[in-house]
Amino acid sequence: MKKYLFSIFIALFVGFFLAKSFLEQYDSYQGIKFTSNTGEMLYFIKYNSYQNEEEMEKATLSLTNYIYKQNGDLYDVYIGITKSSENLIKLSNYYSSLGYNTFTEEYLVTNKEFLKELENYDAILSTTEDDVVISSINSQVLEKYEEIVHGSED
């Protein structure tokens, strides 16, 4: 009986230090930590960043629809979201034709309901070249993102 207790004690002792070592390495890792594989990387079309909310509101008066994210002291404004690289080019060209300088950023989105909605909108967007339809679909995507993703965060 004593030899089993000694073996169990050694196993717990070694397991404790292995777990401690693993967690220390995880905490010190500086890269992106994925904790879930259920999301997808999406392209967000960034309009600009602003120092405060008042400045952002003044600068975005000409935009028909946008979403923003507070990132530290900055307010980042996004005017488009897509999963497809072809639709990203289409949206970027659309905004370039309007005279907007845009940037692309990728974010992991895990909300399954929004991802399914975006897939439907991307399918429609990929079949059109009409600027009115592109603008309408993009506005609906941003509204859905605000409703589904930001609505679930509150």
Short mmCIF file of C-alpha atoms in Angstrom, two decimals:
data_model
loop_
_atom_site.label_atom_id
_atom_site.label_comp_id
_atom_site.label_asym_id
_atom_site.label_seq_id
_atom_site.Cartn_x
_atom_site.Cartn_y
_atom_site.Cartn_z
CA MET A 1 0.00 0.00 0.00
CA LYS A 2 2.86 2.36 0.83
CA LYS A 3 4.47 1.93 -2.59
CA TYR A 4 1.19 3.01 -4.27
CA LEU A 5 0.88 6.11 -2.08
CA PHE A 6 4.47 7.06 -2.83
CA SER A 7 3.86 6.62 -6.62
CA ILE A 8 0.67 8.70 -6.45
CA PHE A 9 2.47 11.42 -4.49
CA ILE A 10 5.32 11.55 -7.03
CA ALA A 11 2.83 11.69 -9.94
CA LEU A 12 0.94 14.58 -8.32
CA PHE A 13 4.18 16.39 -7.54
CA VAL A 14 5.50 16.08 -11.12
CA GLY A 15 2.07 16.96 -12.58
CA PHE A 16 1.88 20.11 -10.47
CA PHE A 17 5.23 21.40 -11.71
CA LEU A 18 4.50 20.51 -15.35
CA ALA A 19 1.18 22.38 -15.18
CA LYS A 20 2.85 25.35 -13.49
CA SER A 21 5.53 25.47 -16.20
CA PHE A 22 2.94 25.23 -18.98
CA LEU A 23 0.82 28.06 -17.54
CA GLU A 24 3.85 30.32 -17.12
CA GLN A 25 4.77 29.82 -20.77
CA TYR A 26 1.18 30.56 -21.82
CA ASP A 27 1.06 33.78 -19.79
CA SER A 28 4.37 35.03 -21.18
CA TYR A 29 3.42 34.35 -24.83
CA GLN A 30 3.15 37.67 -26.69
CA GLY A 31 1.35 36.50 -29.85
CA ILE A 32 -2.34 36.00 -30.48
CA LYS A 33 -3.94 33.50 -28.12
CA PHE A 34 -6.80 31.61 -29.75
CA THR A 35 -9.05 30.12 -27.12
CA SER A 36 -11.77 29.02 -29.50
CA ASN A 37 -11.80 27.55 -32.98
CA THR A 38 -15.43 28.40 -33.65
CA GLY A 39 -14.81 31.84 -35.15
CA GLU A 40 -13.68 33.11 -38.52
CA MET A 41 -11.29 35.84 -39.57
CA LEU A 42 -13.21 38.68 -41.21
CA TYR A 43 -12.03 41.70 -43.15
CA PHE A 44 -13.01 45.02 -41.57
CA ILE A 45 -12.68 48.13 -43.74
CA LYS A 46 -11.37 50.89 -41.53
CA TYR A 47 -12.19 54.50 -42.31
CA ASN A 48 -10.04 56.25 -39.71
CA SER A 49 -9.15 56.61 -36.01
CA TYR A 50 -10.04 59.57 -33.81
CA GLN A 51 -8.84 60.92 -30.48
CA ASN A 52 -12.29 61.39 -28.95
CA GLU A 53 -15.94 60.64 -29.60
CA GLU A 54 -16.84 64.24 -30.47
CA GLU A 55 -14.12 64.42 -33.15
CA MET A 56 -15.31 61.07 -34.53
CA GLU A 57 -18.94 62.22 -34.75
CA LYS A 58 -17.98 65.39 -36.65
CA ALA A 59 -15.73 63.51 -39.09
CA THR A 60 -18.31 60.83 -39.88
CA LEU A 61 -21.25 63.08 -40.75
CA SER A 62 -20.83 62.29 -44.44
CA LEU A 63 -20.97 58.51 -43.89
CA THR A 64 -24.29 56.75 -44.39
CA ASN A 65 -23.49 53.95 -41.96
CA TYR A 66 -20.54 52.95 -39.80
CA ILE A 67 -19.58 51.15 -36.63
CA TYR A 68 -16.86 52.11 -34.20
CA LYS A 69 -14.75 50.42 -31.61
CA GLN A 70 -13.02 52.13 -28.73
CA ASN A 71 -9.44 50.93 -28.73
CA GLY A 72 -7.67 52.43 -25.72
CA ASP A 73 -7.78 56.20 -26.22
CA LEU A 74 -8.74 55.95 -29.89
CA TYR A 75 -12.08 55.51 -31.62
CA ASP A 76 -11.66 53.30 -34.70
CA VAL A 77 -14.37 53.74 -37.36
CA TYR A 78 -15.23 50.84 -39.69
CA ILE A 79 -17.39 51.18 -42.81
CA GLY A 80 -17.46 47.63 -44.12
CA ILE A 81 -17.19 43.96 -43.14
CA THR A 82 -16.77 40.93 -45.36
CA LYS A 83 -15.44 37.40 -45.28
CA SER A 84 -14.55 37.24 -48.98
CA SER A 85 -11.33 38.72 -50.39
CA GLU A 86 -13.15 39.40 -53.70
CA ASN A 87 -15.84 41.36 -51.87
CA LEU A 88 -13.13 43.19 -49.93
CA ILE A 89 -11.71 44.43 -53.23
CA LYS A 90 -15.21 45.34 -54.43
CA LEU A 91 -15.97 47.33 -51.25
CA SER A 92 -12.56 49.00 -51.25
CA ASN A 93 -13.05 50.08 -54.87
CA TYR A 94 -16.53 51.34 -54.05
CA TYR A 95 -15.21 53.50 -51.22
CA SER A 96 -12.26 54.67 -53.35
CA SER A 97 -14.75 55.86 -55.98
CA LEU A 98 -16.40 57.92 -53.24
CA GLY A 99 -13.03 59.47 -52.37
CA TYR A 100 -12.45 57.63 -49.08
CA ASN A 101 -9.02 56.34 -48.10
CA THR A 102 -9.58 53.03 -46.34
CA PHE A 103 -7.48 50.44 -44.56
CA THR A 104 -8.10 46.75 -44.05
CA GLU A 105 -7.87 44.97 -40.71
CA GLU A 106 -8.66 41.36 -39.86
CA TYR A 107 -10.49 40.32 -36.72
CA LEU A 108 -11.69 37.01 -35.37
CA VAL A 109 -15.47 36.98 -34.97
CA THR A 110 -17.02 34.07 -33.08
CA ASN A 111 -20.72 34.98 -33.19
CA LYS A 112 -22.23 32.15 -35.27
CA GLU A 113 -25.46 34.00 -35.97
CA PHE A 114 -23.62 36.98 -37.46
CA LEU A 115 -21.28 34.73 -39.46
CA LYS A 116 -24.28 33.00 -41.04
CA GLU A 117 -25.91 36.36 -41.89
CA LEU A 118 -22.64 37.65 -43.34
CA GLU A 119 -22.33 34.56 -45.53
CA ASN A 120 -25.75 35.35 -47.05
CA TYR A 121 -24.88 39.01 -47.61
CA ASP A 122 -21.50 38.09 -49.12
CA ALA A 123 -23.23 35.75 -51.59
CA ILE A 124 -25.46 38.58 -52.78
CA LEU A 125 -22.61 41.09 -52.83
CA SER A 126 -20.47 38.83 -54.98
CA THR A 127 -23.13 38.80 -57.72
CA THR A 128 -23.57 42.56 -58.12
CA GLU A 129 -21.63 45.49 -59.54
CA ASP A 130 -24.30 48.12 -58.86
CA ASP A 131 -23.09 50.79 -56.41
CA VAL A 132 -26.58 51.30 -54.94
CA VAL A 133 -26.88 47.58 -54.17
CA ILE A 134 -23.32 47.45 -52.78
CA SER A 135 -24.08 50.39 -50.48
CA SER A 136 -27.37 48.88 -49.34
CA ILE A 137 -25.91 45.44 -48.61
CA ASN A 138 -22.96 46.96 -46.78
CA SER A 139 -25.29 49.08 -44.62
CA GLN A 140 -27.32 45.99 -43.75
CA VAL A 141 -24.16 44.08 -42.78
CA LEU A 142 -23.08 46.90 -40.46
CA GLU A 143 -26.55 47.09 -38.91
CA LYS A 144 -26.59 43.32 -38.34
CA TYR A 145 -23.13 43.47 -36.77
CA GLU A 146 -24.29 46.23 -34.44
CA GLU A 147 -27.50 44.37 -33.61
CA ILE A 148 -26.16 40.84 -33.21
CA VAL A 149 -22.56 41.22 -32.03
CA HIS A 150 -22.68 44.43 -30.04
CA GLY A 151 -26.18 43.60 -28.80
CA SER A 152 -24.86 40.35 -27.31
CA GLU A 153 -21.96 42.13 -25.58
CA ASP A 154 -24.23 44.45 -23.55
#
